Short mmCIF file of C-alpha atoms and ligand atoms in Angstrom, two decimals:
data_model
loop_
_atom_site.label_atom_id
_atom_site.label_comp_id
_atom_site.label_asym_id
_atom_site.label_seq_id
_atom_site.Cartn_x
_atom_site.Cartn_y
_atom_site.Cartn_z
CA UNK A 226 99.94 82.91 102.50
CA UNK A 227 101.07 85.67 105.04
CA UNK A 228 104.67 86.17 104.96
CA UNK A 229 106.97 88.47 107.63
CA UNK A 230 109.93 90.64 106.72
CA UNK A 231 112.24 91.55 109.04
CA UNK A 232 113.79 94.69 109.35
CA UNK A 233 112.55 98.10 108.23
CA UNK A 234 115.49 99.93 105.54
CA UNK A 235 114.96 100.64 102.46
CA UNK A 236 115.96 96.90 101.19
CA UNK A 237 113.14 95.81 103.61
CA UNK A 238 110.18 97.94 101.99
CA UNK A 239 111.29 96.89 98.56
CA UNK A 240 110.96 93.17 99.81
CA UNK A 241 107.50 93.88 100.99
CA UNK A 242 106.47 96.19 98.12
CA UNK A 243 107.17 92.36 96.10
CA UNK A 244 105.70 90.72 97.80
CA UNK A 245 102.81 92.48 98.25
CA UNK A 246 102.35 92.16 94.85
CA UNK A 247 102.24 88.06 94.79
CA UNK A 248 99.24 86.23 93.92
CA UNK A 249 100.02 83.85 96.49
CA UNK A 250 100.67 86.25 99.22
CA UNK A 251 97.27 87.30 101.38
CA UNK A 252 99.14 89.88 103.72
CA UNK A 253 102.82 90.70 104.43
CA UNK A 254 103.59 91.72 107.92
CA UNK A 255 107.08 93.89 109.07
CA UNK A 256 108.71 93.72 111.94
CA UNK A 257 109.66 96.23 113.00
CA UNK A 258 109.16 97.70 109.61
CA UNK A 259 108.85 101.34 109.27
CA UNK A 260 106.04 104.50 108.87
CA UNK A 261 107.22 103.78 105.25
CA UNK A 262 106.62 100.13 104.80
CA UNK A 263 103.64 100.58 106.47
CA UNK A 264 101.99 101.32 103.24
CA UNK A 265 102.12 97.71 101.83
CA UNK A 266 102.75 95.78 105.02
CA UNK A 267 101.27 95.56 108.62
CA UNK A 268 104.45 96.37 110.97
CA UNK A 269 104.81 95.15 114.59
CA UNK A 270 106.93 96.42 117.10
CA UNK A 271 109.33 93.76 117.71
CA UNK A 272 113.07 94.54 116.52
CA UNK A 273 115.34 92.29 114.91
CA UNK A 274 117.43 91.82 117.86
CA UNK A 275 114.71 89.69 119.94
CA UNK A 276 114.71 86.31 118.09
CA UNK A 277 112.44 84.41 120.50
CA UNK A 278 110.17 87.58 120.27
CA UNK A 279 110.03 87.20 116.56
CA UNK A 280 109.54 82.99 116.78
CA UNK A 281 106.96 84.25 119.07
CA UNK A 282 104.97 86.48 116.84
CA UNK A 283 105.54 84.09 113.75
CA UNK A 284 103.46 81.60 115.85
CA UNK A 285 101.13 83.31 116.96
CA UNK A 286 99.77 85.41 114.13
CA UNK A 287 100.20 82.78 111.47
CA UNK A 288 103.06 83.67 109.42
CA UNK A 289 103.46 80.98 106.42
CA UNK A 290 107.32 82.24 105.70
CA UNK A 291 109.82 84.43 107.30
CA UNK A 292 112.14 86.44 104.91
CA UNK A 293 114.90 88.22 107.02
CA UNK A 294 116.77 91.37 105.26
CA UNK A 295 119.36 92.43 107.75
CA UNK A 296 122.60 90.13 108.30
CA UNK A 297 122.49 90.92 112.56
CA UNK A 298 119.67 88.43 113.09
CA UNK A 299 121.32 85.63 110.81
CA UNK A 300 124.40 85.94 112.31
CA UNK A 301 122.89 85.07 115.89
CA UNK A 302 120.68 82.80 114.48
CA UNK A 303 117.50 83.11 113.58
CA UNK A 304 117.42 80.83 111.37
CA UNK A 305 118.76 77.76 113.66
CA UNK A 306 115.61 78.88 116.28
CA UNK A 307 113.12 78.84 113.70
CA UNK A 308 114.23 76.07 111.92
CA UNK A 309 114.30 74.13 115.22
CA UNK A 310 110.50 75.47 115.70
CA UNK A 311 109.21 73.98 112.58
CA UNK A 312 109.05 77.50 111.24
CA UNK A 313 109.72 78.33 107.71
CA UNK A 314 112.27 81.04 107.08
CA UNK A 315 114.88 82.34 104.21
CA UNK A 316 118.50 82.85 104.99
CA UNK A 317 121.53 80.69 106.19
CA UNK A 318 121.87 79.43 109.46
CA UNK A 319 124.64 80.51 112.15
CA UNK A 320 127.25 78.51 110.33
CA UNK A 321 126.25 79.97 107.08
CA UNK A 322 125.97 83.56 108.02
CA UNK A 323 129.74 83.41 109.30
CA UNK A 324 130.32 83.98 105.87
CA UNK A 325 129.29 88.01 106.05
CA UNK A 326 130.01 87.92 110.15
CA UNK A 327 133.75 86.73 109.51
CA UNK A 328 136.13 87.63 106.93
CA UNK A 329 138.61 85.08 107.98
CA UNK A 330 136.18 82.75 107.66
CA UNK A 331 135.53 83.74 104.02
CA UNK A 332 139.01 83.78 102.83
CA UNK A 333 139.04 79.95 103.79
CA UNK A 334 136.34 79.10 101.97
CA UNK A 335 137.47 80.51 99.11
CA UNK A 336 141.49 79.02 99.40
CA UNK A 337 139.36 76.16 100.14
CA UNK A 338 136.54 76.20 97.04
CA UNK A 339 139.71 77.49 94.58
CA UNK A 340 137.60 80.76 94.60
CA UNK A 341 139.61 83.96 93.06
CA UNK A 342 140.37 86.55 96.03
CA UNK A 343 143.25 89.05 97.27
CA UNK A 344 146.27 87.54 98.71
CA UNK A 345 145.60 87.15 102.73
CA UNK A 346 146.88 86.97 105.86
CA UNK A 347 144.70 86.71 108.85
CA UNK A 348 146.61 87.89 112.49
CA UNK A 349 145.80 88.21 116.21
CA UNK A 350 149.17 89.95 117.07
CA UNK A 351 150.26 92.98 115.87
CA UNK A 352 153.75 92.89 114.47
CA UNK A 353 153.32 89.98 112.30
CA UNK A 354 150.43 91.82 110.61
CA UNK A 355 152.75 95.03 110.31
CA UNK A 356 155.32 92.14 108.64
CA UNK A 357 152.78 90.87 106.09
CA UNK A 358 151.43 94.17 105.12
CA UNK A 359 155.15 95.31 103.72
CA UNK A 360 155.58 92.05 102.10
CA UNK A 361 152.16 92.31 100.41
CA UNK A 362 153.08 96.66 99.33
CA UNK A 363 151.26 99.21 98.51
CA UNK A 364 148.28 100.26 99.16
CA UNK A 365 147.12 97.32 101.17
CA UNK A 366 143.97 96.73 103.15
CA UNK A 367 143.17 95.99 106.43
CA UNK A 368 140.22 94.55 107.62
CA UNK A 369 138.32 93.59 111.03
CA UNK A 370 137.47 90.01 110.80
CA UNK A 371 133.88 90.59 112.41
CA UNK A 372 130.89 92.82 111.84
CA UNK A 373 131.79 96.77 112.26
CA UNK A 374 128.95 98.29 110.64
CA UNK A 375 130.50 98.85 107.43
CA UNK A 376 133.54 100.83 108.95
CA UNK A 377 136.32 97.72 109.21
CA UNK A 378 137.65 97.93 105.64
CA UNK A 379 140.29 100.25 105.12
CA UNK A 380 142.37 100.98 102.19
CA UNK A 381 145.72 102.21 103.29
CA UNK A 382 148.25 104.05 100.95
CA UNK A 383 151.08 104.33 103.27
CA UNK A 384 152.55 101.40 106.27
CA UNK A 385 152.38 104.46 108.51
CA UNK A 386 148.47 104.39 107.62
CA UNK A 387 148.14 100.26 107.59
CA UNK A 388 150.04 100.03 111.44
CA UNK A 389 147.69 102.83 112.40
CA UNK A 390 144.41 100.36 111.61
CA UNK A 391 146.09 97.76 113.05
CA UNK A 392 146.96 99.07 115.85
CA UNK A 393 143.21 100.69 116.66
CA UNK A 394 142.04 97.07 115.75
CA UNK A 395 144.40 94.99 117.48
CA UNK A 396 145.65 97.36 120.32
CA UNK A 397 143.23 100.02 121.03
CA UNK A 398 140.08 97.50 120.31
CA UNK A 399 138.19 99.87 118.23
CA UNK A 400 135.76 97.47 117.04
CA UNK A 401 135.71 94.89 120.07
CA UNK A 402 135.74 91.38 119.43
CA UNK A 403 135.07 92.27 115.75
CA UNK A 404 138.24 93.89 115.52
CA UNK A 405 140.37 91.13 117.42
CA UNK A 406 141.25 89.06 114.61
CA UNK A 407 142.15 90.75 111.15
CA UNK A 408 142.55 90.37 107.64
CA UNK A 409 145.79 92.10 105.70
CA UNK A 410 145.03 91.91 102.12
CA UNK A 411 146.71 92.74 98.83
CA UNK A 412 144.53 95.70 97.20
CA UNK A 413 142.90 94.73 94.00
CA UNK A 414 141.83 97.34 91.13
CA UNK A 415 139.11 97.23 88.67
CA UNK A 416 135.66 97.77 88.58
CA UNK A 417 132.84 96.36 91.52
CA UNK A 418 129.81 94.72 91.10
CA UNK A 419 127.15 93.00 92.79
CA UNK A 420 126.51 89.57 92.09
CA UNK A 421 123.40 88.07 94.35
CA UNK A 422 121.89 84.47 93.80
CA UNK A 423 119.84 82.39 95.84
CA UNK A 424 120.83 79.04 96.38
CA UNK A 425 119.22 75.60 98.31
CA UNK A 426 123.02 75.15 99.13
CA UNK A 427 123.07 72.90 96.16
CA UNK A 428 122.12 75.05 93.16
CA UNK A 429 122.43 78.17 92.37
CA UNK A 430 119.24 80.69 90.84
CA UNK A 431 121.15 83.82 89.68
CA UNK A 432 119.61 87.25 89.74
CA UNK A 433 120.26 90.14 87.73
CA UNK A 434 123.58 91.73 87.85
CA UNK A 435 123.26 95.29 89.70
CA UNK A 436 126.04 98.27 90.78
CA UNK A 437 126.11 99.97 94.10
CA UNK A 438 128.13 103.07 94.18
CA UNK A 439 129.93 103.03 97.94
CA UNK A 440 131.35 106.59 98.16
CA UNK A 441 129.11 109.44 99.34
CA UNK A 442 130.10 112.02 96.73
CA UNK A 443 130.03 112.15 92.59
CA UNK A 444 132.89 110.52 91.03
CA UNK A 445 133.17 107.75 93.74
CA UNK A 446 134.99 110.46 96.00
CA UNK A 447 134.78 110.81 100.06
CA UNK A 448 133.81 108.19 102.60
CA UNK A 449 132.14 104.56 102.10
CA UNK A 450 128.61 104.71 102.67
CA UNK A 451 126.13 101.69 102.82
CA UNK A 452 125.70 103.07 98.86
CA UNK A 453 124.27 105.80 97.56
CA UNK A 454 122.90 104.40 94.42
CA UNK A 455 122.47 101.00 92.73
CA UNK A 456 121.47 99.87 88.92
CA UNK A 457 120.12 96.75 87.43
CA UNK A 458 121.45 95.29 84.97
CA UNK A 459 124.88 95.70 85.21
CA UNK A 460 127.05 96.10 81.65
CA UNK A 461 130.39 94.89 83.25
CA UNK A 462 128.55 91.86 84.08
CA UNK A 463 127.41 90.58 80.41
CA UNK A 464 125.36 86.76 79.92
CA UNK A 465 129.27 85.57 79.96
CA UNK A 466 130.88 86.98 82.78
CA UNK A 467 127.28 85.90 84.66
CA UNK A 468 128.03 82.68 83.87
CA UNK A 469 132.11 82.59 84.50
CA UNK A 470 130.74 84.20 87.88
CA UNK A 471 128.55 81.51 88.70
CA UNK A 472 130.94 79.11 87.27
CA UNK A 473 133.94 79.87 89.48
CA UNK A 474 132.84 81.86 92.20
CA UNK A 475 128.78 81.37 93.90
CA UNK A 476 128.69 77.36 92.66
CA UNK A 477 131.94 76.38 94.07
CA UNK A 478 131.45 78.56 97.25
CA UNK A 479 128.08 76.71 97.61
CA UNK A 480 129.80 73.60 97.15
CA UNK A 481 132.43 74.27 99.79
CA UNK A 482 130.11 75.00 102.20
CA UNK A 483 128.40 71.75 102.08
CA UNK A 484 131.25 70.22 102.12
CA UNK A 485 131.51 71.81 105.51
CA UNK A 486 128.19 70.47 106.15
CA UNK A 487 126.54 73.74 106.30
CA UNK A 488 123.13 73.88 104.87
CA UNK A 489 123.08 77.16 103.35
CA UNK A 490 119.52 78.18 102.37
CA UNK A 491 119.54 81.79 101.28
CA UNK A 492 120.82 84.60 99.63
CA UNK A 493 124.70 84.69 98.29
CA UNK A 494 125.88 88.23 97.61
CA UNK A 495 129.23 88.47 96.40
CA UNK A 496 130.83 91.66 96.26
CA UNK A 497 132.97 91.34 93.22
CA UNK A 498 136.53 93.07 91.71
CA UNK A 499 136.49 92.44 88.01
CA UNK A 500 139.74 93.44 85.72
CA UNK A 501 140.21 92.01 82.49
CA UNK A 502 137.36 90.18 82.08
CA UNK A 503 138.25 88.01 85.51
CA UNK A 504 136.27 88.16 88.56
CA UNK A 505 137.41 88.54 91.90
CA UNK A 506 135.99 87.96 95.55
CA UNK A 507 136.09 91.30 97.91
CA UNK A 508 133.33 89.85 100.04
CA UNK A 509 130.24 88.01 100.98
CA UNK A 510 127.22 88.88 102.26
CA UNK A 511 124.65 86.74 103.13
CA UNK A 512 121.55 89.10 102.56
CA UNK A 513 120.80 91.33 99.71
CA UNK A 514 122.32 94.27 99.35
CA UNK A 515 120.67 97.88 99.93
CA UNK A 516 120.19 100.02 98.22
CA UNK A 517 120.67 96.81 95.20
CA UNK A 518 117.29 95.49 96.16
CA UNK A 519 115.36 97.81 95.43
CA UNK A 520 116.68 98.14 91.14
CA UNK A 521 116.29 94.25 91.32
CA UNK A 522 112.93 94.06 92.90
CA UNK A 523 111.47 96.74 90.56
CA UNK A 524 112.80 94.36 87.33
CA UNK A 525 112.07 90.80 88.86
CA UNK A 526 109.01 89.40 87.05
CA UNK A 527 108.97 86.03 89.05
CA UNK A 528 107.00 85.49 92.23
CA UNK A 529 109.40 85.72 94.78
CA UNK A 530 107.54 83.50 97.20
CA UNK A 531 108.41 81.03 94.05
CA UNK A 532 112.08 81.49 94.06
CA UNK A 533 112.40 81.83 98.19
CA UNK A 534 110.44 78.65 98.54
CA UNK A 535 112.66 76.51 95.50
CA UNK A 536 115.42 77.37 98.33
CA UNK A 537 113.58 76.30 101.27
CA UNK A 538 112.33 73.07 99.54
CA UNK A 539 115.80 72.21 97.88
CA UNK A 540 114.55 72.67 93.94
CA UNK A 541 116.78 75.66 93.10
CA UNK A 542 118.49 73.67 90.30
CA UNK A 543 115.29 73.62 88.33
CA UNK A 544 114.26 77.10 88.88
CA UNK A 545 115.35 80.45 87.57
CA UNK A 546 114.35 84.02 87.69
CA UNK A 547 112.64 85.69 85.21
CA UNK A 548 113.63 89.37 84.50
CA UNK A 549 112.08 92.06 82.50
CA UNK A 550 114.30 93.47 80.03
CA UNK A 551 114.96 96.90 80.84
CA UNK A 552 116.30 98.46 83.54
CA UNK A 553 115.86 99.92 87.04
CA UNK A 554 118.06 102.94 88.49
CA UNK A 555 117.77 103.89 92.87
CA UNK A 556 118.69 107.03 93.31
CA UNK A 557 119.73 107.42 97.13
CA UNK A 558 118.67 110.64 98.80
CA UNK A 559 120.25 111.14 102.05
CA UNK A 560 120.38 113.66 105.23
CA UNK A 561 123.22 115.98 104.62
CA UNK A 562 126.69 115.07 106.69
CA UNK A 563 126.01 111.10 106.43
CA UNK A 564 127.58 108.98 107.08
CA UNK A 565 128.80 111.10 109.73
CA UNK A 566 126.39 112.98 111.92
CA UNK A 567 123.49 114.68 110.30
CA UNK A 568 120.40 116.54 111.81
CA UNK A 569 116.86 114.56 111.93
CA UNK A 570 113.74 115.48 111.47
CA UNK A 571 113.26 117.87 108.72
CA UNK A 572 110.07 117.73 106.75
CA UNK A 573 110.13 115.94 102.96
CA UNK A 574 108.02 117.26 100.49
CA UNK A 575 107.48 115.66 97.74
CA UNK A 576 106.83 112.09 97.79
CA UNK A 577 103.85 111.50 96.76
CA UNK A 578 104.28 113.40 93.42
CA UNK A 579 107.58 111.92 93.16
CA UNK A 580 105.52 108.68 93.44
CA UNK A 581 102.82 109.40 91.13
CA UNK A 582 105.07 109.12 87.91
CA UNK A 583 104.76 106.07 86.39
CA UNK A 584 107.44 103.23 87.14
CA UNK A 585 108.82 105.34 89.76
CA UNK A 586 108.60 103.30 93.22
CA UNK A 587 110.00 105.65 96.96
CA UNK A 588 111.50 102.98 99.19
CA UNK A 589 111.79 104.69 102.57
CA UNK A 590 115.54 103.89 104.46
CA UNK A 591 115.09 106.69 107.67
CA UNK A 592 111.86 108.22 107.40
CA UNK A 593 109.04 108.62 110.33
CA UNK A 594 106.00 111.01 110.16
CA UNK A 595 105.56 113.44 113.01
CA UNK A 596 102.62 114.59 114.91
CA UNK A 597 101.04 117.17 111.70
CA UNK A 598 101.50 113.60 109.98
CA UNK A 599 104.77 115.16 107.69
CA UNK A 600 107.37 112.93 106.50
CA UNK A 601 110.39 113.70 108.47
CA UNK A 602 114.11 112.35 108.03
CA UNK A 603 115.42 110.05 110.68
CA UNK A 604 118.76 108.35 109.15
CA UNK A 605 120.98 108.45 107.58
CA UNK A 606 119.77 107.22 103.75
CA UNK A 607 116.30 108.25 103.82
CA UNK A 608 114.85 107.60 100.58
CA UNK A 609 115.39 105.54 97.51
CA UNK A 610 113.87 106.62 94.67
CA UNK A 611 114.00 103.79 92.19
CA UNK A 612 112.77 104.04 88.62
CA UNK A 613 112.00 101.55 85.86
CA UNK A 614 112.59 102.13 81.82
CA UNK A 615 113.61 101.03 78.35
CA UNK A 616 117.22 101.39 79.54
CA UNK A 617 119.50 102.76 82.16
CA UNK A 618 119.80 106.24 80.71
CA UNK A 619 115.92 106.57 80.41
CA UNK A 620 115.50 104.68 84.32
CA UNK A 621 118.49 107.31 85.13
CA UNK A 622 116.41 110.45 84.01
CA UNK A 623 113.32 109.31 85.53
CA UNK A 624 114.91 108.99 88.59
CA UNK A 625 116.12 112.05 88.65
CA UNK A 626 113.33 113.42 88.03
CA UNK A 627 111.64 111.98 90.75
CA UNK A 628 113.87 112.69 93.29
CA UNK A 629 114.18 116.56 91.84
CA UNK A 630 110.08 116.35 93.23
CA UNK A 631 111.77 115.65 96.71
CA UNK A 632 113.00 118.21 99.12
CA UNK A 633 114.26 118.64 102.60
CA UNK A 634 116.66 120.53 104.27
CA UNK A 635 120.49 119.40 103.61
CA UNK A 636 119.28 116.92 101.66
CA UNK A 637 122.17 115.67 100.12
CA UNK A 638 122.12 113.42 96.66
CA UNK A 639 124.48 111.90 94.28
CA UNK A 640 124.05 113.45 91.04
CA UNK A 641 126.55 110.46 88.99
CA UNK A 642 124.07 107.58 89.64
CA UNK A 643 124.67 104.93 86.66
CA UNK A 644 126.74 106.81 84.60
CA UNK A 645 129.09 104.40 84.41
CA UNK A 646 126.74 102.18 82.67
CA UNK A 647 125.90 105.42 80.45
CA UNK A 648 129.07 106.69 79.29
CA UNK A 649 131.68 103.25 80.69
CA UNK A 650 134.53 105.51 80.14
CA UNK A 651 133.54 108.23 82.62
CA UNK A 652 134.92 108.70 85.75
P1 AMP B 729 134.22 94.88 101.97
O1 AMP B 729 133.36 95.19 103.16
O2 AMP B 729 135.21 93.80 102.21
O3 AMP B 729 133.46 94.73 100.69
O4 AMP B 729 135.01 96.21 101.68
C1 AMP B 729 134.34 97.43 101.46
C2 AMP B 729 134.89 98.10 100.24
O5 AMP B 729 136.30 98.24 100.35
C3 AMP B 729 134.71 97.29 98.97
O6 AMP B 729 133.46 97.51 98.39
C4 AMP B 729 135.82 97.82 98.10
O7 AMP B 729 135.46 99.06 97.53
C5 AMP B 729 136.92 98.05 99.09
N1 AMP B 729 137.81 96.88 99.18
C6 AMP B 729 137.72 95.84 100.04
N2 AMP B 729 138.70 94.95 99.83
C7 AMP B 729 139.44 95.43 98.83
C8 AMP B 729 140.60 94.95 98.12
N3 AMP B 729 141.22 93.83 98.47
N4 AMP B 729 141.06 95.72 97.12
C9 AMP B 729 140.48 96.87 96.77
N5 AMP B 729 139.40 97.37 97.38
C10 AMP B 729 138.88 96.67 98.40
N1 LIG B 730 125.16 97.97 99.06
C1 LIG B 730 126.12 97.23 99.77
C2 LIG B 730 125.59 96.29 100.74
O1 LIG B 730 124.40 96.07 100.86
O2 LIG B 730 126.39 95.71 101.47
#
């Protein structure tokens, strides 16, 4: 079969690096993929952005299934064009995808499916919102209902700090449309993890538990990132607490969307708080998460045309993922000042030695080659080194040392990837 990814980050080439691998895959195509992906997949020049473009190309080059990586083309639905084509594709519809594209819209589903979650309030005007945030205390969080790119959460310690994001959101219409409605919500603490499953919108296949790391410095200090680092498995998240998880958080979601007659066919990534042993919603996404795709595709021994297709047909309940048992660390490295502005186009050394060591896979994020035919940086995460062992300390050094193969200029790494799962009580 020849199957299309969409999108060209680092989740994206560890998609088609999978499958690429399949026995039942002939050829995987990108669009637009990257210089990067380009080694296991043909990549055509048509973005994300250009759905008919994309329904176009499926058609015309003879593309068996459409896996999308990005949330931006689900939430203006891709999947509703396709589906309407007769053209077979992974990932929610419209409906479905409001679940990343609108916090609001989240929170209700949970109140509604008796999901755990923070205390909410959800406001249009600003001096209700001001109102709720004292009654909730300190800190509290305020968030932009709609897609901002990662920058709509923020934590705020003082009110002075929480009326300041409101009013940018509310007032001064820092993140458009996206920023018009908002969510005030009690802070929770504990520990995050990353729980994704694929589901038919009936049942639920699980995958392995994995750990992002959001900050862009060691010890979880300066701004949020899109994450700097992921691990698979997860200790926090033992056989138990997977199953409490699925138990009272993905299956009732999934059954509280049906019950909104939304035929959710894709991947359900819930960003989880957990303290004491209980699990709490921050958020959903409706795509996997990056840089946690690329641990999770290194350990997944099933096909995943298998499990992506149990979804499409409606036979999740009777399928489940098989894992390897060890371990897979990503090691992000990024251009130095990111997530704020960086310089581009520095040359990486490195990468193929860094690749040569065995169970190491380089997932390319923001890489290009220029005109000597030298990798060069051109985002923000650039690489993701990702490494496969016994265990997460062994995965951890091998990482390492792959990434210590890597150089550019300002290159700029975290060196506490999965030391939490090393040492729990470190900070
Ligand atoms: P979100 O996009 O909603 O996941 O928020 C981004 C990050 O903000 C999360 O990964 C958490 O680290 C943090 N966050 C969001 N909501 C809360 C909350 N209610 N309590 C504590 N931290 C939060
Ligand atoms: N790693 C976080 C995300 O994909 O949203």
């Amino acid at each position: 079969m020849r199957v299309l990814v969409i999108g060209g980050g680092g989740r994206e080439h560890a998609l088609a690096w999978k499958l690429a691998s399949d026995a039942r895959v002939e050829k995987v195509f990108a669009a637009p993929g990257s210089a990067g992906i380009s080694q296991v997949a043909e990549c055509v020049a048509v973005g994300g952005g250009d759905i008919a473009g994309l329904a176009n190309l499926v058609s015309e080059i003879g593309i068996d299934l459409t896996v999308v990586g990005p949330e931006a083309p689900l939430a203006d639905g891709i999947v509703d064009v396709f589906r309407d084509r007769g053209l077979r594709i992974f990932g929610p519809d419209k409906r479905g995808a409001e679940l990343e594209a609108s916090k609001a819209f989240t929170k209700e589903i949970l109140v509604e499916a008796g999901v755990p979650t923070a205390a909410y309030g959800k406001f249009r005007e600003l001096e209700p919102a001001k109102k709720f945030a004292r009654e909730l205390g300190l800190p509290v969080v305020v968030k932009a209902d709609g897609l901002a790119a990662g920058k709509g959460v923020v934590i705020c310690q003082t009110y002075e700090e929480a009326d300041g994001a409101l009013t940018s959101m509310l007032t001064a219409g820092a993140f458009g449309e996206a920023g018009a409605t908002v969510v005030v919500e009690e802070f929770l603490e504990g520990e995050e993890a990353s729980f994704i499953a694929l589901t038919d919108g009936k049942g639920v296949i699980s995958l392995a538990p994995s750990q992002d790391h959001k900050q862009v410095f060691d010890g979880d200090h300066g701004p949020n990132t899109g994450g700097m680092g992921a691990y698979s498995p997860a200790p926090i998240v033992d056989a138990a607490m997977a199953d409490e998880v699925v138990a009272t958080v993905i299956q009732p979601t999934v059954d509280a969307l049906r019950g909104r007659g939304i035929d959710y066919r894709g991947v359900l990534y819930a960003g989880l708080m957990i303290k004491d042993g209980r699990p709490k919603v921050l958020e959903y996404n409706c795509r996997f998460g990056d840089p946690e795709c690329q641990p999770l595709m290194l350990r997944l021994d099933s096909s995943l045309v298998d499990l992506i297709e149990a979804c499409i047909d409606g036979n999740a309940q009777s399928t489940r993922a098989i894992w390897a048992d060890d371990a897979a660390v990503c090691v992000v490295m990024a251009s130095g000042g990111y997530p704020a502005a960086y310089e581009k186009g520095h040359v990486i050394t490195g990468i193929d030695d860094a690749a040569a060591l065995e169970g190491v896979e380089v997932f390319h994020a923001g890489t290009s080659r220029d005109d000597g035919g030298n990798w060069v940086n051109i985002g923000g995460r650039v690489l993701g080194v990702t490494a496969r062992a016994d265990s997460i300390a062994d995965a951890t050094q091998l990482a390492y040392t792959a990434v210590d193969k890597i150089a550019w200029k300002d290159v700029h790494v975290r060196r506490d990837i999965a030391r939490k799962a090393i040492s729990p009580n470190a900070t």
